[in-house]
CSV table of C-alpha atoms in Angstrom, one decimal:
chain,number,residue,atom,x,y,z
A,1,GLY,CA,121.2,150.4,159.8
A,2,ASN,CA,122.7,151.4,162.8
A,3,SER,CA,126.7,151.9,162.5
A,4,VAL,CA,129.3,153.9,163.8
A,5,THR,CA,132.3,154.9,161.5
A,6,GLN,CA,135.7,156.9,162.3
A,7,MET,CA,139.0,157.4,161.2
A,8,GLU,CA,141.3,154.8,160.3
A,9,GLY,CA,144.3,155.2,162.5
A,10,PRO,CA,147.0,155.1,163.8
A,11,VAL,CA,147.3,158.7,164.1
A,12,THR,CA,150.6,159.9,165.1
A,13,LEU,CA,151.4,163.6,166.3
A,14,SER,CA,153.8,165.6,168.0
A,15,GLU,CA,152.9,167.0,171.4
A,16,GLU,CA,150.8,170.2,171.5
A,17,ALA,CA,149.5,169.5,168.0
A,18,PHE,CA,145.8,169.8,166.9
A,19,LEU,CA,143.7,166.6,167.0
A,20,THR,CA,140.8,165.7,165.3
A,21,ILE,CA,139.3,162.6,164.9
A,22,ASN,CA,136.2,162.0,162.6
A,23,CYS,CA,133.3,160.1,163.3
A,24,THR,CA,130.1,159.6,161.8
A,25,TYR,CA,126.8,157.6,162.9
A,26,THR,CA,123.9,156.1,161.0
A,27,ALA,CA,120.7,155.8,163.3
A,28,THR,CA,116.8,156.2,163.4
A,29,GLY,CA,116.1,158.9,165.6
A,30,TYR,CA,118.1,161.2,167.9
A,31,PRO,CA,120.7,158.6,169.7
A,32,SER,CA,123.2,159.9,172.5
A,33,LEU,CA,126.4,160.0,171.4
A,34,PHE,CA,129.9,159.1,173.3
A,35,TRP,CA,133.6,159.3,173.1
A,36,TYR,CA,135.3,156.6,174.8
A,37,VAL,CA,139.3,156.5,175.8
A,38,GLN,CA,141.2,153.1,176.6
A,39,TYR,CA,144.3,153.4,177.7
A,40,PRO,CA,146.6,150.0,177.6
A,41,GLY,CA,145.6,147.2,179.6
A,42,GLU,CA,142.5,148.8,180.6
A,43,GLY,CA,138.8,149.0,179.9
A,44,LEU,CA,137.0,151.6,178.1
A,45,GLN,CA,136.3,154.9,179.9
A,46,LEU,CA,133.6,157.7,179.1
A,47,LEU,CA,135.5,160.7,177.6
A,48,LEU,CA,132.4,162.6,177.0
A,49,LYS,CA,129.1,162.3,175.8
A,50,ALA,CA,126.3,164.6,174.4
A,51,THR,CA,122.6,163.9,174.0
A,52,LYS,CA,120.7,166.0,171.6
A,53,ALA,CA,121.7,168.0,168.8
A,54,ASP,CA,123.9,171.0,169.0
A,55,ASP,CA,124.9,169.8,172.5
A,56,LYS,CA,128.9,169.7,173.0
A,57,GLY,CA,130.5,167.5,175.4
A,58,SER,CA,133.9,168.5,176.7
A,59,ASN,CA,136.4,166.9,179.2
A,60,LYS,CA,140.1,167.0,180.0
A,61,GLY,CA,140.5,169.9,177.1
A,62,PHE,CA,139.0,167.6,174.2
A,63,GLU,CA,135.4,168.7,172.9
A,64,ALA,CA,133.2,167.1,170.3
A,65,THR,CA,129.9,168.5,169.0
A,66,TYR,CA,126.8,166.9,167.8
A,67,ARG,CA,126.0,167.5,164.3
A,68,LYS,CA,122.6,166.1,163.2
A,69,GLU,CA,123.1,167.6,159.6
A,70,THR,CA,126.0,165.5,159.3
A,71,THR,CA,125.2,162.9,161.4
A,72,SER,CA,128.8,163.4,163.0
A,73,PHE,CA,130.6,163.7,166.4
A,74,HIS,CA,134.2,164.8,165.7
A,75,LEU,CA,136.6,164.8,168.5
A,76,GLU,CA,138.8,167.7,169.1
A,77,LYS,CA,141.8,169.1,171.0
A,78,GLY,CA,143.9,171.7,170.6
A,79,SER,CA,147.1,170.9,172.3
A,80,VAL,CA,147.4,167.0,172.6
A,81,GLN,CA,149.8,165.8,175.6
A,82,VAL,CA,151.8,162.3,175.5
A,83,SER,CA,149.4,161.1,178.3
A,84,ASP,CA,146.9,161.4,175.3
A,85,SER,CA,148.0,158.2,173.5
A,86,ALA,CA,145.3,155.8,173.7
A,87,VAL,CA,142.6,154.3,171.6
A,88,TYR,CA,139.7,156.5,170.8
A,89,PHE,CA,136.1,155.2,170.5
A,90,CYS,CA,133.1,156.7,168.9
A,91,ALA,CA,129.8,155.1,170.0
A,92,ARG,CA,125.8,155.8,170.0
A,93,ARG,CA,123.1,154.3,172.2
A,94,ASN,CA,119.6,153.5,171.0
A,95,GLY,CA,118.0,151.9,173.8
A,96,GLN,CA,119.7,149.2,175.6
A,97,ASN,CA,122.1,149.0,172.6
A,98,PHE,CA,125.4,150.8,172.6
A,99,VAL,CA,127.4,150.3,169.1
A,100,PHE,CA,131.0,151.2,168.9
A,101,GLY,CA,133.5,152.5,166.1
A,102,PRO,CA,136.4,150.4,165.2
A,103,GLY,CA,138.7,152.6,167.5
A,104,THR,CA,141.4,155.1,166.4
A,105,ARG,CA,144.8,154.6,168.3
A,106,LEU,CA,146.6,157.9,168.9
A,107,SER,CA,150.1,158.4,169.8
A,108,VAL,CA,151.5,161.4,170.7
A,109,LEU,CA,155.5,162.0,170.5
A,110,PRO,CA,157.4,164.2,172.9
B,1,ASN,CA,134.4,152.3,194.0
B,2,ALA,CA,134.4,148.9,192.6
B,3,GLY,CA,131.7,149.6,189.6
B,4,VAL,CA,132.4,146.4,187.5
B,5,THR,CA,134.5,143.6,188.4
B,6,GLN,CA,135.2,140.5,186.3
B,7,THR,CA,137.6,138.0,186.9
B,8,PRO,CA,139.9,136.3,186.1
B,9,LYS,CA,142.2,138.7,184.3
B,10,PHE,CA,144.4,136.4,182.5
B,11,GLN,CA,143.6,132.6,181.4
B,12,VAL,CA,145.3,130.1,179.3
B,13,LEU,CA,142.9,127.4,178.2
B,14,LYS,CA,143.6,124.1,176.1
B,15,THR,CA,141.2,123.8,173.2
B,16,GLY,CA,138.3,121.8,174.1
B,17,GLN,CA,138.5,123.1,177.9
B,18,SER,CA,135.5,124.9,179.2
B,19,MET,CA,135.5,128.2,181.6
B,20,THR,CA,133.4,130.8,183.3
B,21,LEU,CA,134.2,134.4,183.2
B,22,GLN,CA,132.5,136.2,186.2
B,23,CYS,CA,131.2,139.3,186.4
B,24,ALA,CA,129.4,141.3,188.9
B,25,GLN,CA,128.4,145.6,189.2
B,26,ASP,CA,127.5,147.5,192.1
B,27,MET,CA,125.7,150.1,190.6
B,28,ASN,CA,122.5,149.0,190.6
B,29,HIS,CA,122.3,149.1,186.8
B,30,ASN,CA,119.9,146.7,184.7
B,31,SER,CA,121.5,146.2,181.6
B,32,MET,CA,124.7,143.8,181.6
B,33,TYR,CA,126.9,143.0,178.2
B,34,TRP,CA,129.8,141.0,177.1
B,35,TYR,CA,131.9,142.4,174.3
B,36,ARG,CA,135.4,140.8,173.0
B,37,GLN,CA,138.0,143.0,171.9
B,38,ASP,CA,140.0,141.8,169.0
B,39,PRO,CA,142.6,143.6,166.9
B,40,GLY,CA,141.1,145.6,164.1
B,41,MET,CA,137.9,144.6,165.2
B,42,GLY,CA,136.8,146.6,167.7
B,43,LEU,CA,134.3,146.0,170.3
B,44,ARG,CA,131.8,143.1,169.2
B,45,LEU,CA,129.0,142.3,171.3
B,46,ILE,CA,128.4,138.9,172.2
B,47,TYR,CA,125.5,138.6,174.5
B,48,TYR,CA,123.5,141.2,176.5
B,49,SER,CA,121.3,141.0,179.7
B,50,ALA,CA,118.7,144.1,179.4
B,51,SER,CA,117.3,143.1,182.9
B,52,GLU,CA,117.5,140.4,185.7
B,53,GLY,CA,116.0,137.1,184.1
B,54,THR,CA,116.4,138.2,180.5
B,55,THR,CA,119.4,137.4,177.8
B,56,ASP,CA,119.5,138.0,174.1
B,57,LYS,CA,122.1,137.5,171.4
B,58,GLY,CA,124.8,139.9,170.4
B,59,GLU,CA,126.5,140.3,167.0
B,60,VAL,CA,128.7,137.2,167.8
B,61,PRO,CA,127.5,134.9,170.2
B,62,ASN,CA,128.5,131.1,168.8
B,63,GLY,CA,130.1,129.3,171.0
B,64,TYR,CA,129.3,131.1,174.3
B,65,ASN,CA,126.5,131.0,177.0
B,66,VAL,CA,125.6,133.6,179.2
B,67,SER,CA,123.5,133.5,182.6
B,68,ARG,CA,122.1,136.8,184.4
B,69,LEU,CA,122.2,135.1,188.1
B,70,ASN,CA,120.7,138.1,189.7
B,71,LYS,CA,121.0,141.8,188.9
B,72,ARG,CA,124.4,142.1,189.6
B,73,GLU,CA,125.9,139.3,188.3
B,74,PHE,CA,126.1,138.2,184.7
B,75,SER,CA,128.5,135.4,183.6
B,76,LEU,CA,129.6,134.2,180.2
B,77,ARG,CA,130.6,130.5,179.5
B,78,LEU,CA,132.7,128.7,177.1
B,79,GLU,CA,131.9,125.2,176.7
B,80,SER,CA,134.1,124.3,174.6
B,81,ALA,CA,137.1,126.7,173.8
B,82,ALA,CA,138.7,127.1,170.3
B,83,PRO,CA,141.1,129.0,169.5
B,84,SER,CA,139.3,131.6,167.6
B,85,GLN,CA,138.3,132.2,171.0
B,86,THR,CA,141.1,133.8,171.9
B,87,SER,CA,140.4,137.5,172.9
B,88,VAL,CA,140.2,140.1,175.6
B,89,TYR,CA,136.5,139.8,177.2
B,90,PHE,CA,135.1,143.0,178.5
B,91,CYS,CA,131.9,143.0,180.8
B,92,ALA,CA,130.1,146.1,181.3
B,93,SER,CA,126.8,147.6,182.9
B,94,SER,CA,124.3,150.4,182.2
B,95,ALA,CA,121.4,152.2,183.7
B,96,ARG,CA,118.3,152.7,181.7
B,97,ASP,CA,118.4,155.0,178.6
B,98,ASN,CA,117.6,158.2,180.0
B,99,SER,CA,119.6,161.6,178.8
B,100,GLY,CA,122.7,159.5,177.9
B,101,ASN,CA,123.4,157.0,180.8
B,102,THR,CA,126.6,155.8,179.8
B,103,ILE,CA,128.2,152.2,179.7
B,104,TYR,CA,130.7,151.0,182.6
B,105,PHE,CA,133.5,148.2,181.5
B,106,GLY,CA,135.6,146.2,183.6
B,107,GLU,CA,139.1,146.0,183.0
B,108,GLY,CA,139.0,142.9,180.8
B,109,SER,CA,139.8,139.3,180.9
B,110,TRP,CA,142.7,138.3,178.5
B,111,LEU,CA,141.7,134.5,177.4
B,112,THR,CA,144.1,132.6,175.1
B,113,VAL,CA,143.1,129.4,173.7
B,114,VAL,CA,145.9,127.1,172.6
């Protein structure tokens, strides 16, 4: 079926640590892939996206590369900040439908 | 810069009461969606509308109805609220699937059914 799986949280890191949040997907064809971020009390906001194999999406120091061979779209950041504390959702789009992963809560401690 | 606007932001209902969540978008998007978000469950699609005049069930449609009033507005109705419908509801919209058009979310509506 069509689904998105991402690593279980919560993830707790110290400021300036390296972040990886794994995401894998199943889908027919080549869906567009996204990472969204949700800050407390708000809706989801687009963080970055990639629309074809080997594309790298990047924004605010976050990066993710569309890996067709491993059906993955892992989120990385080299040095996290306290302000990055939020819930992160991996998602894929096929046609009109978006499928979201369960979300990974990140807490960054000063 | 409104984007997707949904109301009300907070609501407390008694079991059996009805209510309508309103949603409007000003981005001329064809598709609109209603999701619910529960702890540990992520986002689950309730209903969506691919274009004006059409609606389709999502993953968890039971207990809800929707109306695509026009291209801008997409409302969600709870006819007889139940405690299991306590959740945070998000309206969203997107343009047609073309080069990774993203989905835009409203700020959420916190609903408690007692």
